[in-house]
Short mmCIF file of C-alpha atoms in Angstrom, two decimals:
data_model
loop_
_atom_site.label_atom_id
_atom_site.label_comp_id
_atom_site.label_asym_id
_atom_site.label_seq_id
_atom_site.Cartn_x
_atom_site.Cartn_y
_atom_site.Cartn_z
CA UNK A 1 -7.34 24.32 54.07
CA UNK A 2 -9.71 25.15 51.37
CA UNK A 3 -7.21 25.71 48.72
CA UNK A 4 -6.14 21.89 49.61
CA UNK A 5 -10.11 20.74 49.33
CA UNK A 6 -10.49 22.64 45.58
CA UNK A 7 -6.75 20.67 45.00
CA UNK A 8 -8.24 17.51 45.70
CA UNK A 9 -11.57 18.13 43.93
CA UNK A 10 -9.84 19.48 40.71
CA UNK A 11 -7.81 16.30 40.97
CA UNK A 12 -10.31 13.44 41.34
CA UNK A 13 -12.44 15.69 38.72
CA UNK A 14 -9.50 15.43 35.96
CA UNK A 15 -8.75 11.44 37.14
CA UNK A 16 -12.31 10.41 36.61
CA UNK A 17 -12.64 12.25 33.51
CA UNK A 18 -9.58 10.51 32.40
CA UNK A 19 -10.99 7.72 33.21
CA UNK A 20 -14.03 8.17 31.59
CA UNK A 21 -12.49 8.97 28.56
CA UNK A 22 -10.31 6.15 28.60
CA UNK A 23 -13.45 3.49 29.52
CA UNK A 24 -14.82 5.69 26.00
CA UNK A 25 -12.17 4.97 24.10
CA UNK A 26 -11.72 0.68 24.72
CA UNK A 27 -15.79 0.80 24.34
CA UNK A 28 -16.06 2.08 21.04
CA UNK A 29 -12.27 0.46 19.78
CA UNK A 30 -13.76 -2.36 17.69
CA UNK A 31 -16.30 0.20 16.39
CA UNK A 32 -13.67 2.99 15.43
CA UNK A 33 -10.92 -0.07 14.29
CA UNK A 34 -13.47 -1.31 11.58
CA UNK A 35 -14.30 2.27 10.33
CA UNK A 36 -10.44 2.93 9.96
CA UNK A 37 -9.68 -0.42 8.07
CA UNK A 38 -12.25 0.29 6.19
CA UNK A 39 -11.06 3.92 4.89
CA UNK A 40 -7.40 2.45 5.08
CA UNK A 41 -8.58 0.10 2.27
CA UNK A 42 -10.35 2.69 0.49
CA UNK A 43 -6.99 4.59 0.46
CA UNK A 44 -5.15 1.80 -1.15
CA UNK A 45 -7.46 1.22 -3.29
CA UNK A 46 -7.90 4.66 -4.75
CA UNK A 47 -5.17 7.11 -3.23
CA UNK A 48 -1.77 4.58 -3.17
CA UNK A 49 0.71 5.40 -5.90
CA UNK A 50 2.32 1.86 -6.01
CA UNK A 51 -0.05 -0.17 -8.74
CA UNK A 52 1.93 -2.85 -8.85
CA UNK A 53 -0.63 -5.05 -6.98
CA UNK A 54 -1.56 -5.28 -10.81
CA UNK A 55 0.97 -3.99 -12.96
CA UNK A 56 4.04 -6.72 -13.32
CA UNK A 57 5.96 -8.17 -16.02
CA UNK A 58 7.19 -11.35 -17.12
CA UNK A 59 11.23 -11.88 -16.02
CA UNK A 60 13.45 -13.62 -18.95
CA UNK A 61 15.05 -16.68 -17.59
CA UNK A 62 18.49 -15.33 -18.20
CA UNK A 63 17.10 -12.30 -15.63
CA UNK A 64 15.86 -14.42 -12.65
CA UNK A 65 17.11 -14.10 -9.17
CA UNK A 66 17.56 -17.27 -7.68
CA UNK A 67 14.81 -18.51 -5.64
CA UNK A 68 14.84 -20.93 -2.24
CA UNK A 69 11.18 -22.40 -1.73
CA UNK A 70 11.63 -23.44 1.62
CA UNK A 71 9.58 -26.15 3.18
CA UNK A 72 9.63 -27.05 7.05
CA UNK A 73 8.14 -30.19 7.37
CA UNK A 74 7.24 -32.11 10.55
CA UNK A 75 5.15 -35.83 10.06
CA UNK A 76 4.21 -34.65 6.54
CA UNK A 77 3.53 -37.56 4.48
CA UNK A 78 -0.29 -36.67 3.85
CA UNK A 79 0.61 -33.49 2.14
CA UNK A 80 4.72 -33.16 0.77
CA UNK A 81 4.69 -35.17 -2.20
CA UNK A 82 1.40 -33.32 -3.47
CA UNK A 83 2.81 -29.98 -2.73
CA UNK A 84 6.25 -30.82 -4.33
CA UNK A 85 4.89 -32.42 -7.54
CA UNK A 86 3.07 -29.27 -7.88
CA UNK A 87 5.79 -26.85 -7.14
CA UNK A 88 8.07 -28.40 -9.57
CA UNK A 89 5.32 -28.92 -11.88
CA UNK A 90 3.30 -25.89 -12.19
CA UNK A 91 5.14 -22.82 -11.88
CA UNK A 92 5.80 -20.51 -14.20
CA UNK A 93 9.45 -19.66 -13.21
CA UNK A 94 13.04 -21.26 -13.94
CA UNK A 95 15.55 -20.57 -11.66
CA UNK A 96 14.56 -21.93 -8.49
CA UNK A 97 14.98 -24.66 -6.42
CA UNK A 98 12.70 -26.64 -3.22
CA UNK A 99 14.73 -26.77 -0.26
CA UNK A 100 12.60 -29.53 2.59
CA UNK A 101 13.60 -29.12 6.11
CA UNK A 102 12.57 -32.49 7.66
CA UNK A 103 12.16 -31.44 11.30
CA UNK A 104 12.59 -34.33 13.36
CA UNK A 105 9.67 -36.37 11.19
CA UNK A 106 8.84 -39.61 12.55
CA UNK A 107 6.64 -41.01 9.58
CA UNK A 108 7.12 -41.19 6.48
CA UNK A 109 8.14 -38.05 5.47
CA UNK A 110 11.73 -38.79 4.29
CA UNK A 111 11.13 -41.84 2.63
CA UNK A 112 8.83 -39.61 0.13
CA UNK A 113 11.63 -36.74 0.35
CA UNK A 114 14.18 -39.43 -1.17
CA UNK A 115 12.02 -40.76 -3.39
CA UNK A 116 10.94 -37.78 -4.77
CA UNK A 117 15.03 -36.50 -5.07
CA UNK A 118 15.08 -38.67 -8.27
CA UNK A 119 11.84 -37.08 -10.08
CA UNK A 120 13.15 -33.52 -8.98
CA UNK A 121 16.68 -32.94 -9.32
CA UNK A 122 16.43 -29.67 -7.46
CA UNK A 123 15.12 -30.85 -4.90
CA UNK A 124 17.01 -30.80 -1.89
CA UNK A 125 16.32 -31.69 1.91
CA UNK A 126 18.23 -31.26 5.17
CA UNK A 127 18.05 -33.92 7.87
CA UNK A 128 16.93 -32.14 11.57
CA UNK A 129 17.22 -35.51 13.77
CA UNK A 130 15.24 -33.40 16.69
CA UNK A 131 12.46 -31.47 16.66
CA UNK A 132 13.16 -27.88 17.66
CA UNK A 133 10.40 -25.77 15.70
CA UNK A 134 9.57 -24.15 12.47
CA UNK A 135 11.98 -21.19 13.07
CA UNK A 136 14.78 -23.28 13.90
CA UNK A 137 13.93 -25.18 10.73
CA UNK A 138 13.58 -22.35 8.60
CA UNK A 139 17.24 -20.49 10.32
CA UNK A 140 19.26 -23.80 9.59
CA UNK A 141 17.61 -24.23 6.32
CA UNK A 142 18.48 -20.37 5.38
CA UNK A 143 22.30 -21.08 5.34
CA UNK A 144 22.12 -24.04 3.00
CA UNK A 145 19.38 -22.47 0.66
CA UNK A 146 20.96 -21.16 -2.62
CA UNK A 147 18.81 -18.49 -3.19
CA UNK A 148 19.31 -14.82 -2.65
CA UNK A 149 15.66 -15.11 -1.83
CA UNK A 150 13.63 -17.68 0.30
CA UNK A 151 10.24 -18.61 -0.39
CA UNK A 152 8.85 -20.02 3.27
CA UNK A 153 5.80 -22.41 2.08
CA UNK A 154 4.09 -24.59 4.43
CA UNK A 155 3.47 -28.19 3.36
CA UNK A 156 -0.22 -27.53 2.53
CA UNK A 157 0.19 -24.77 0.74
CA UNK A 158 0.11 -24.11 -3.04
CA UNK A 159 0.94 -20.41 -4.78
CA UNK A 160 -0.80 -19.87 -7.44
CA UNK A 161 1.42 -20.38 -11.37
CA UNK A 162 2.66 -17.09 -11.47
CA UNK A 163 3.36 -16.50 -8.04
CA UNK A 164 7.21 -16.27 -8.40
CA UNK A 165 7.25 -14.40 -11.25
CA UNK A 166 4.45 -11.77 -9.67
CA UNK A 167 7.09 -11.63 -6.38
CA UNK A 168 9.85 -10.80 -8.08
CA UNK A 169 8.32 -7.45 -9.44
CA UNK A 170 8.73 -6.14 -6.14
CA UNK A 171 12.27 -6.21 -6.09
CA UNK A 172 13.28 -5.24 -9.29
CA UNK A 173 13.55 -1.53 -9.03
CA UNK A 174 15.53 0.60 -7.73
CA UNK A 175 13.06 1.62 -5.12
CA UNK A 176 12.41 -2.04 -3.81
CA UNK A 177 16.19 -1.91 -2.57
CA UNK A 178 15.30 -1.41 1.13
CA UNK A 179 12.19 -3.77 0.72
CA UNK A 180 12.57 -7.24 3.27
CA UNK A 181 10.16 -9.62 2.10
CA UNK A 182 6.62 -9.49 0.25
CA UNK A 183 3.63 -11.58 1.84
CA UNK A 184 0.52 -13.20 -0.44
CA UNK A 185 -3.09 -12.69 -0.47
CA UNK A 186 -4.48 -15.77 1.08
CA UNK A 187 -7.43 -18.19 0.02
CA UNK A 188 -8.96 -20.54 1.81
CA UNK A 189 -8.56 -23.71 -0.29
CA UNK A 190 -11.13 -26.25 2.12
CA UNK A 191 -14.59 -24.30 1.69
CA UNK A 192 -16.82 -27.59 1.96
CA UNK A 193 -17.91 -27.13 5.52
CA UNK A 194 -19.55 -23.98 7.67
CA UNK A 195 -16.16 -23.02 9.24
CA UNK A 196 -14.56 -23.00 6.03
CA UNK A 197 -16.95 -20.58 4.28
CA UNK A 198 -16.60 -18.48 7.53
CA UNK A 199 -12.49 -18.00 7.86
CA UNK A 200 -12.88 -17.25 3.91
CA UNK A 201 -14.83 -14.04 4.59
CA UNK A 202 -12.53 -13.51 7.90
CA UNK A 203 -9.43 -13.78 5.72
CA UNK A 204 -10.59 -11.42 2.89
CA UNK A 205 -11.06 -9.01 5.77
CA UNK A 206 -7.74 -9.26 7.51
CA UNK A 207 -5.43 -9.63 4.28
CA UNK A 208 -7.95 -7.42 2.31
CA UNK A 209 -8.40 -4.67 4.21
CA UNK A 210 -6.36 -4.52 7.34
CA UNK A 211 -2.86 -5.33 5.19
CA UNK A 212 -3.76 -2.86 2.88
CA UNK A 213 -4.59 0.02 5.34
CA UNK A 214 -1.29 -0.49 7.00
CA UNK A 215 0.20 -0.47 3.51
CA UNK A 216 -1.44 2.56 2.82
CA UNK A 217 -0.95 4.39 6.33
CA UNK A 218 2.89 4.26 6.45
CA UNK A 219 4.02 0.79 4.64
CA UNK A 220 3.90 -1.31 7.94
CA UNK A 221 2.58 -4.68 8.33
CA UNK A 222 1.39 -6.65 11.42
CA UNK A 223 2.64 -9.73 10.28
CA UNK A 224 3.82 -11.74 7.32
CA UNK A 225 2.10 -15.18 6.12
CA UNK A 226 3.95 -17.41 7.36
CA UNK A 227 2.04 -20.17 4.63
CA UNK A 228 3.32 -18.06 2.12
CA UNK A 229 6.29 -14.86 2.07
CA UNK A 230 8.83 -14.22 -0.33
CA UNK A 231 12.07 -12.91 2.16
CA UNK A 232 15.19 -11.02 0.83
CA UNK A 233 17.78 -13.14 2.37
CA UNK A 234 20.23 -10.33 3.34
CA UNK A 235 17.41 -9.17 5.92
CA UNK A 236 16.88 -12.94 7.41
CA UNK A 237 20.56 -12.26 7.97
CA UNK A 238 20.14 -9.11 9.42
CA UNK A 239 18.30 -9.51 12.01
CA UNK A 240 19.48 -12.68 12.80
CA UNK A 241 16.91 -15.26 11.76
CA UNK A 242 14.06 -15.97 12.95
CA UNK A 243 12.89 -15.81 16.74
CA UNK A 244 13.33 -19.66 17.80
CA UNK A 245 11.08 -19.39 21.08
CA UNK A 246 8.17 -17.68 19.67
CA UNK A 247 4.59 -18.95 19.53
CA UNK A 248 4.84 -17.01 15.93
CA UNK A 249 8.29 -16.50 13.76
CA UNK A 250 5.84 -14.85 11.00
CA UNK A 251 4.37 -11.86 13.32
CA UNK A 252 7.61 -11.84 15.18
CA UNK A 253 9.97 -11.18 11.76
CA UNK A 254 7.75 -8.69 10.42
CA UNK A 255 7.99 -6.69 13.81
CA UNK A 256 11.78 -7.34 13.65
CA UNK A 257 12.29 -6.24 9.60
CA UNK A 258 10.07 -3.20 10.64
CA UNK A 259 12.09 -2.09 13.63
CA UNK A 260 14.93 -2.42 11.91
CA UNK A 261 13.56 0.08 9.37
CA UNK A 262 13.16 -2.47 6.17
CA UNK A 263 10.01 -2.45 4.13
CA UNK A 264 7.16 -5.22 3.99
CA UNK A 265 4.83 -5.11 0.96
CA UNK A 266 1.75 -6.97 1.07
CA UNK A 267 0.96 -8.35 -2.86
CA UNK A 268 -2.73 -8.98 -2.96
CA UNK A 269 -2.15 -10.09 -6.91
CA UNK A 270 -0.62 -13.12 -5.71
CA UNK A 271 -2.76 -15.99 -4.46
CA UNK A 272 -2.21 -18.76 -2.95
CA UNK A 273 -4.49 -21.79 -1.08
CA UNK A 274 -4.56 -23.41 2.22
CA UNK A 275 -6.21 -25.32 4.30
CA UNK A 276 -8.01 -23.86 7.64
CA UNK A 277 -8.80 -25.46 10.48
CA UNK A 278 -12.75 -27.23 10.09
CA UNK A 279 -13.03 -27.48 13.63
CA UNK A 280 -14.07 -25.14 16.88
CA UNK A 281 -10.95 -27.39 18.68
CA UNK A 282 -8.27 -27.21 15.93
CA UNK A 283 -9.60 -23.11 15.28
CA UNK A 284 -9.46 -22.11 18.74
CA UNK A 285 -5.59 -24.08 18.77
CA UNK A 286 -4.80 -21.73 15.97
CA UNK A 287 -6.10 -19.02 17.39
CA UNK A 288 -4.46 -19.39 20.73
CA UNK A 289 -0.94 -19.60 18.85
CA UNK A 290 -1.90 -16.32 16.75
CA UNK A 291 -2.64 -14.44 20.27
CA UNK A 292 0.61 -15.18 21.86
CA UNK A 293 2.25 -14.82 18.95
CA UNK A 294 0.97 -11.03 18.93
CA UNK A 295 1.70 -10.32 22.56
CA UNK A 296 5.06 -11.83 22.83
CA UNK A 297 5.78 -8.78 19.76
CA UNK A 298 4.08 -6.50 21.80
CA UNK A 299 6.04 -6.82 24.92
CA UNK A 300 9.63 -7.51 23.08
CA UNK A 301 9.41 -4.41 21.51
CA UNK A 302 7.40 -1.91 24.47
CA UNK A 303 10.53 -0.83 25.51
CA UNK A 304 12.04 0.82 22.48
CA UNK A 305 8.94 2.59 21.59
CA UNK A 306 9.30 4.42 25.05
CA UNK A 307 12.78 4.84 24.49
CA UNK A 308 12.96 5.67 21.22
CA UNK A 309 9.66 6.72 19.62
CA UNK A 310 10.97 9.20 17.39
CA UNK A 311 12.72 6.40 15.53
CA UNK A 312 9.89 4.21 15.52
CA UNK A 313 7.76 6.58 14.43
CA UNK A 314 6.30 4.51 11.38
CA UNK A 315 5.79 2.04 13.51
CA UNK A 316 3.67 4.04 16.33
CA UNK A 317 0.55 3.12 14.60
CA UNK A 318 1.21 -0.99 15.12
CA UNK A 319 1.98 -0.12 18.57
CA UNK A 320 -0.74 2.05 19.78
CA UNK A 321 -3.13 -0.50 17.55
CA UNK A 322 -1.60 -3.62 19.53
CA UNK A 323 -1.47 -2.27 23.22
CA UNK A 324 -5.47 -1.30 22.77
CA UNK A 325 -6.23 -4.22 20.74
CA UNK A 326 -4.46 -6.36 24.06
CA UNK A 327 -5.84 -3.69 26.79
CA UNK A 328 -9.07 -4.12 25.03
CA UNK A 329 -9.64 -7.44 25.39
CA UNK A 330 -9.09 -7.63 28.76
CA UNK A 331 -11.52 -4.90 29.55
CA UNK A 332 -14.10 -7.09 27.01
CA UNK A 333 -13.22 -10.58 28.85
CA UNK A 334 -13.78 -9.17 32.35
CA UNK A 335 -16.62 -6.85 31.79
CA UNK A 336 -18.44 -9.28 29.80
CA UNK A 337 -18.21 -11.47 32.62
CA UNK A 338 -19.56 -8.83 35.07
CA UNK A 339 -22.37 -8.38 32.74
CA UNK A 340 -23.76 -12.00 33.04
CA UNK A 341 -23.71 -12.36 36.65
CA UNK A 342 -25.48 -9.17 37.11
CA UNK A 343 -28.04 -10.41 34.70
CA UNK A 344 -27.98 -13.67 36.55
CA UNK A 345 -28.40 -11.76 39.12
CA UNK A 346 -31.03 -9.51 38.54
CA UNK A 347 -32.42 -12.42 36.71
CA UNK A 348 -32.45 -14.44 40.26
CA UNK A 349 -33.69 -11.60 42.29
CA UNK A 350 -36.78 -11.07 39.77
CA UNK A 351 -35.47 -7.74 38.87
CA UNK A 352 -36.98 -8.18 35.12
CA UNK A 353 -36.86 -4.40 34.14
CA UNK A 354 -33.08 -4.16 34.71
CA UNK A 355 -32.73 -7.48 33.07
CA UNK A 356 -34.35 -5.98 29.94
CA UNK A 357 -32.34 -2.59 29.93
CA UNK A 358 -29.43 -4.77 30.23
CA UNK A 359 -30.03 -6.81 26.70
CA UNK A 360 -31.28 -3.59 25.05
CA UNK A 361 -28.45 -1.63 25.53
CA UNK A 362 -26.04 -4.87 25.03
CA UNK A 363 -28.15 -5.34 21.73
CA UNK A 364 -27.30 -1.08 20.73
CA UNK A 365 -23.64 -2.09 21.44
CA UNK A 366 -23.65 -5.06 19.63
CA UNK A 367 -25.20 -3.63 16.68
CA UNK A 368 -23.17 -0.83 16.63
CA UNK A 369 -19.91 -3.08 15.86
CA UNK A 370 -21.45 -5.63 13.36
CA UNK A 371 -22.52 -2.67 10.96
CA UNK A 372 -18.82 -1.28 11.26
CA UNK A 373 -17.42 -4.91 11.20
CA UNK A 374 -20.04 -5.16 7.85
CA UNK A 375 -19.52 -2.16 6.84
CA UNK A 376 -15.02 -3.50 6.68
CA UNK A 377 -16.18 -6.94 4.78
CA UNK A 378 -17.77 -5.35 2.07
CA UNK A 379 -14.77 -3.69 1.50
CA UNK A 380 -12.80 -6.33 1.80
CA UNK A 381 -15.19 -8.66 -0.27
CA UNK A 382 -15.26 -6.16 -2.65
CA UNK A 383 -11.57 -5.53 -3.11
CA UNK A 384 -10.63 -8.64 -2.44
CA UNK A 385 -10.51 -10.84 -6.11
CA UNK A 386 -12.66 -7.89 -7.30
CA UNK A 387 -15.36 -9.00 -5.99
CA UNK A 388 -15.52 -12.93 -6.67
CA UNK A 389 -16.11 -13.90 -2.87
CA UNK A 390 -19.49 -11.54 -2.01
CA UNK A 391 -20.96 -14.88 -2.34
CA UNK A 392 -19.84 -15.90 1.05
CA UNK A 393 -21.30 -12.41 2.91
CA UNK A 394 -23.99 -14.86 4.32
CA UNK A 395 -21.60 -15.95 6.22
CA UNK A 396 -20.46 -12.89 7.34
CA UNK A 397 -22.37 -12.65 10.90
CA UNK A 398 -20.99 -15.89 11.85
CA UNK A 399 -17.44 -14.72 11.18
CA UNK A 400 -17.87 -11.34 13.29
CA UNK A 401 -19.61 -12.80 15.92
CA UNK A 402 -17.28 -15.44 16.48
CA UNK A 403 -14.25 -13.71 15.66
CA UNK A 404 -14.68 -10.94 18.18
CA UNK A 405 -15.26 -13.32 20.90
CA UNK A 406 -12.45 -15.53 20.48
CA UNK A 407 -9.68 -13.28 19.83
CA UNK A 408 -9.96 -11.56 23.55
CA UNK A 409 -10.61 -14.75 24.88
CA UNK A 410 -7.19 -15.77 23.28
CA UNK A 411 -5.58 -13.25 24.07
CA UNK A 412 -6.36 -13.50 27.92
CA UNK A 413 -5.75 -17.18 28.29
CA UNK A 414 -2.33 -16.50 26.70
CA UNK A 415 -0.93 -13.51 28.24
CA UNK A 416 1.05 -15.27 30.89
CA UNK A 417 2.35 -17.90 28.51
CA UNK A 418 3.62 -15.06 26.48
CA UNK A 419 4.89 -12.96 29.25
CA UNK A 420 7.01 -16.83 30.22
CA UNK A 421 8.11 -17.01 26.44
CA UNK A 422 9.96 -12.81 27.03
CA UNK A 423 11.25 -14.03 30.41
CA UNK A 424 13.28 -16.79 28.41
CA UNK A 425 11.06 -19.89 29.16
CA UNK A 426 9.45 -20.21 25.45
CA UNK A 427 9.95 -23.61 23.44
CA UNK A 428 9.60 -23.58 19.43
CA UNK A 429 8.37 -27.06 18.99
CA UNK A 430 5.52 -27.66 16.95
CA UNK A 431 3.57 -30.04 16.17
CA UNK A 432 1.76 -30.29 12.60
CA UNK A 433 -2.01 -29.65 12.09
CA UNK A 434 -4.35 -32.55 10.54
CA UNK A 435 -3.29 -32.00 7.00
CA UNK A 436 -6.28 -32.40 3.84
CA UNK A 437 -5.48 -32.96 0.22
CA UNK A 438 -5.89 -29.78 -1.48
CA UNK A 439 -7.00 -31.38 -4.79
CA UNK A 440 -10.92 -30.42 -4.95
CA UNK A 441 -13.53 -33.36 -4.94
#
């Protein structure tokens, strides 16, 4: 009988310490995250063999693959005859062509498409007569592009001059042979308002340090940009296109290229602008999308990491990063709102002193993740254009604070629509954002 009492004692001792430790580990995640993109970076930066970030070389004509910029566009008009003209205009390659997937536009879209088809004799467009979704565009539009490699390039997006030319370095070599598509560095092009200036900071710290630390770690990638990637066509094919259901076909392919044990590079050289959402509404929109998009990866691929994880063992740091980054904001979104009632409360009850204890420690918490989340900007601002953006570190608290409250939030409030999307109820159809000129003032 005793033996059985020091049984169940040992027990509940080793299940709370578990616990405990656990409880540990999701409390001081964002802190430890931020440390280790931060080193990550500073491994890229000064440990990483591959220089090619800023070693490349002009390709003679006579050399150049041939190149697909593909273009899904759905109620365009604002933006596709600004974003062709420049395409055909400005870049500093030869042998390519712009492929448009009208998606089911009901504006003007194809009237400038035509129009346009006499300026730019390689231009080419595809009629889709319904709306089905930017993968479905982009998996019809793969088998009509020329190109042994597609450029996907959203219809507010520019790359920079040299952007093919900087691509194609990284499949030129021997080396690159297993490599399935290279993803840009991106820059916000709309900086005129608050929001702006904030996702500008937020984006040097997600392409400039978190893509690089992956890069570093083991040459894995969360996700590609979907405004921007340069794909190897025979790995499209590979894996069978893109995911049509998915809230994200960008996040989704990478996972897919990665499982199927091609390389992603990440290419901070090349640039290239967008626009960002300039308000809460159209941000937290985004957001959501980016949130299922991550979750419906997480939970199409849980099962072969169980099964398999000795063949997915390059990819065991995504996974372990994505089930406590998902875990993790469900233990923020619920304890944070246990935390306010109790102060409510406490508040209510007149219980002052625990009221106060409550916002100190909150505040030691809170500070405790905006120097590590500080501590990853000014890495990324630093790295990032070698330095050129520090100017927007003002806006750095902004960005954290926000950031880090959102992205739980999102990924709480879309859980279930992801978990609907694996189950086989997901729907591809998109509609376009508000689109802005991306010709400065």
């Amino acid at each position: 009988m005793w033996n059985i009492f020091i049984d169940s004692v040992l027990k509940a001792t080793l299940g709370q310490t578990i616990l405990n430790i656990f409880l540990l580990i999701l409390c001081l995640y964002p802190v430890v995250g931020s440390f280790f993109w931060f080193a990550g970076a500073l491994s890229y930066r000064f440990l990483k063999t591959n220089k090619r970030d800023s070693d490349w070389s002009p390709i003679l004509p006579s050399k150049q693959p041939m190149i697909t910029i593909m273009i899904p566009a759905h109620n365009e008009e604002v933006m596709i005859e600004e974003t062709i003209t420049y395409l055909f205009e400005e870049l500093n390659y030869d042998n390519y062509e712009v492929l448009v997937m009208n998606d089911g536009s009901t504006d003007k879209t194809g009237e400038i498409i035509t129009r346009l088809q006499e300026k730019y004799p390689r231009l080419r467009t595809v009629e889709i007569l319904k709306n089905k979704g930017k993968a479905h565009a982009f998996n019809i539009g793969m088998y009509f592009a020329k190109g042994e490699y597609i450029l996907s390039n959203d219809a507010d997006t520019i790359p920079e001059p040299d952007a093919l030319m900087k691509y194609m370095n990284f499949f030129m070599r021997d080396r690159d042979m297993n490599t399935s598509a290279v993803t840009a560095n991106m820059d916000v092009q709309n900086q005129s308002t608050l929001l702006g200036k904030s996702q500008t900071v937020e984006f040097s710290s997600i392409v400039g340090v978190i893509k690089r630390s992956q890069t570093a770690i083991n040459d894995s990638m969360y996700a590609y940009s979907g405004a921007n990637t340069l794909y190897k066509k025979d790995f499209l094919i590979d894996v069978g296109g893109f995911r049509q259901n998915r809230a994200t076909e960008d996040i989704s392919i990478a996972w897919d290229h990665q499982m199927l044990g091609a390389v992603p590079r990440f290419a901070p050289n090349v640039i290239f602008h967008m626009n960002v959402p300039e308000t809460i509404k159209d941000l937290y929109h985004q957001r959501k999308r980016w949130a299922q998009g991550g979750t419906e990866v997480w939970l199409t691929n849980i099962k072969k990491f169980f099964r398999h994880p000795i063949a997915h063992r390059y990819q065991i740091s995504m996974f372990v990063d994505s089930t406590l980054s998902i875990i993790w904001s469900f233990f923020f979104t619920i304890t944070s709102v246990a935390f306010i009632a109790m102060m409510l409360y406490f508040l209510v009850t007149g219980d002052f002193e625990r009221v106060f204890h409550g916002i100190v420690i909150s505040f030691i918490f809170v500070t405790f993740e905006l120097f590590a989340g500080f501590m990853q900007l000014i890495a990324a601002l630093l790295l990032d254009h070698r330095g050129a953006k520090l100017k927007y570190l003002i806006f750095a608290p902004l960005y954290m604070l926000f950031y880090w409250m959102v992205n739980p939030v999102t990924v709480v409030m879309t859980f279930i629509p992801a978990l609907k999307t694996i189950l086989g109820f997901g729907s591809g159809t998109w509609v376009s954002p508000k689109r802005k000129s991306l010709h400065k003032d």
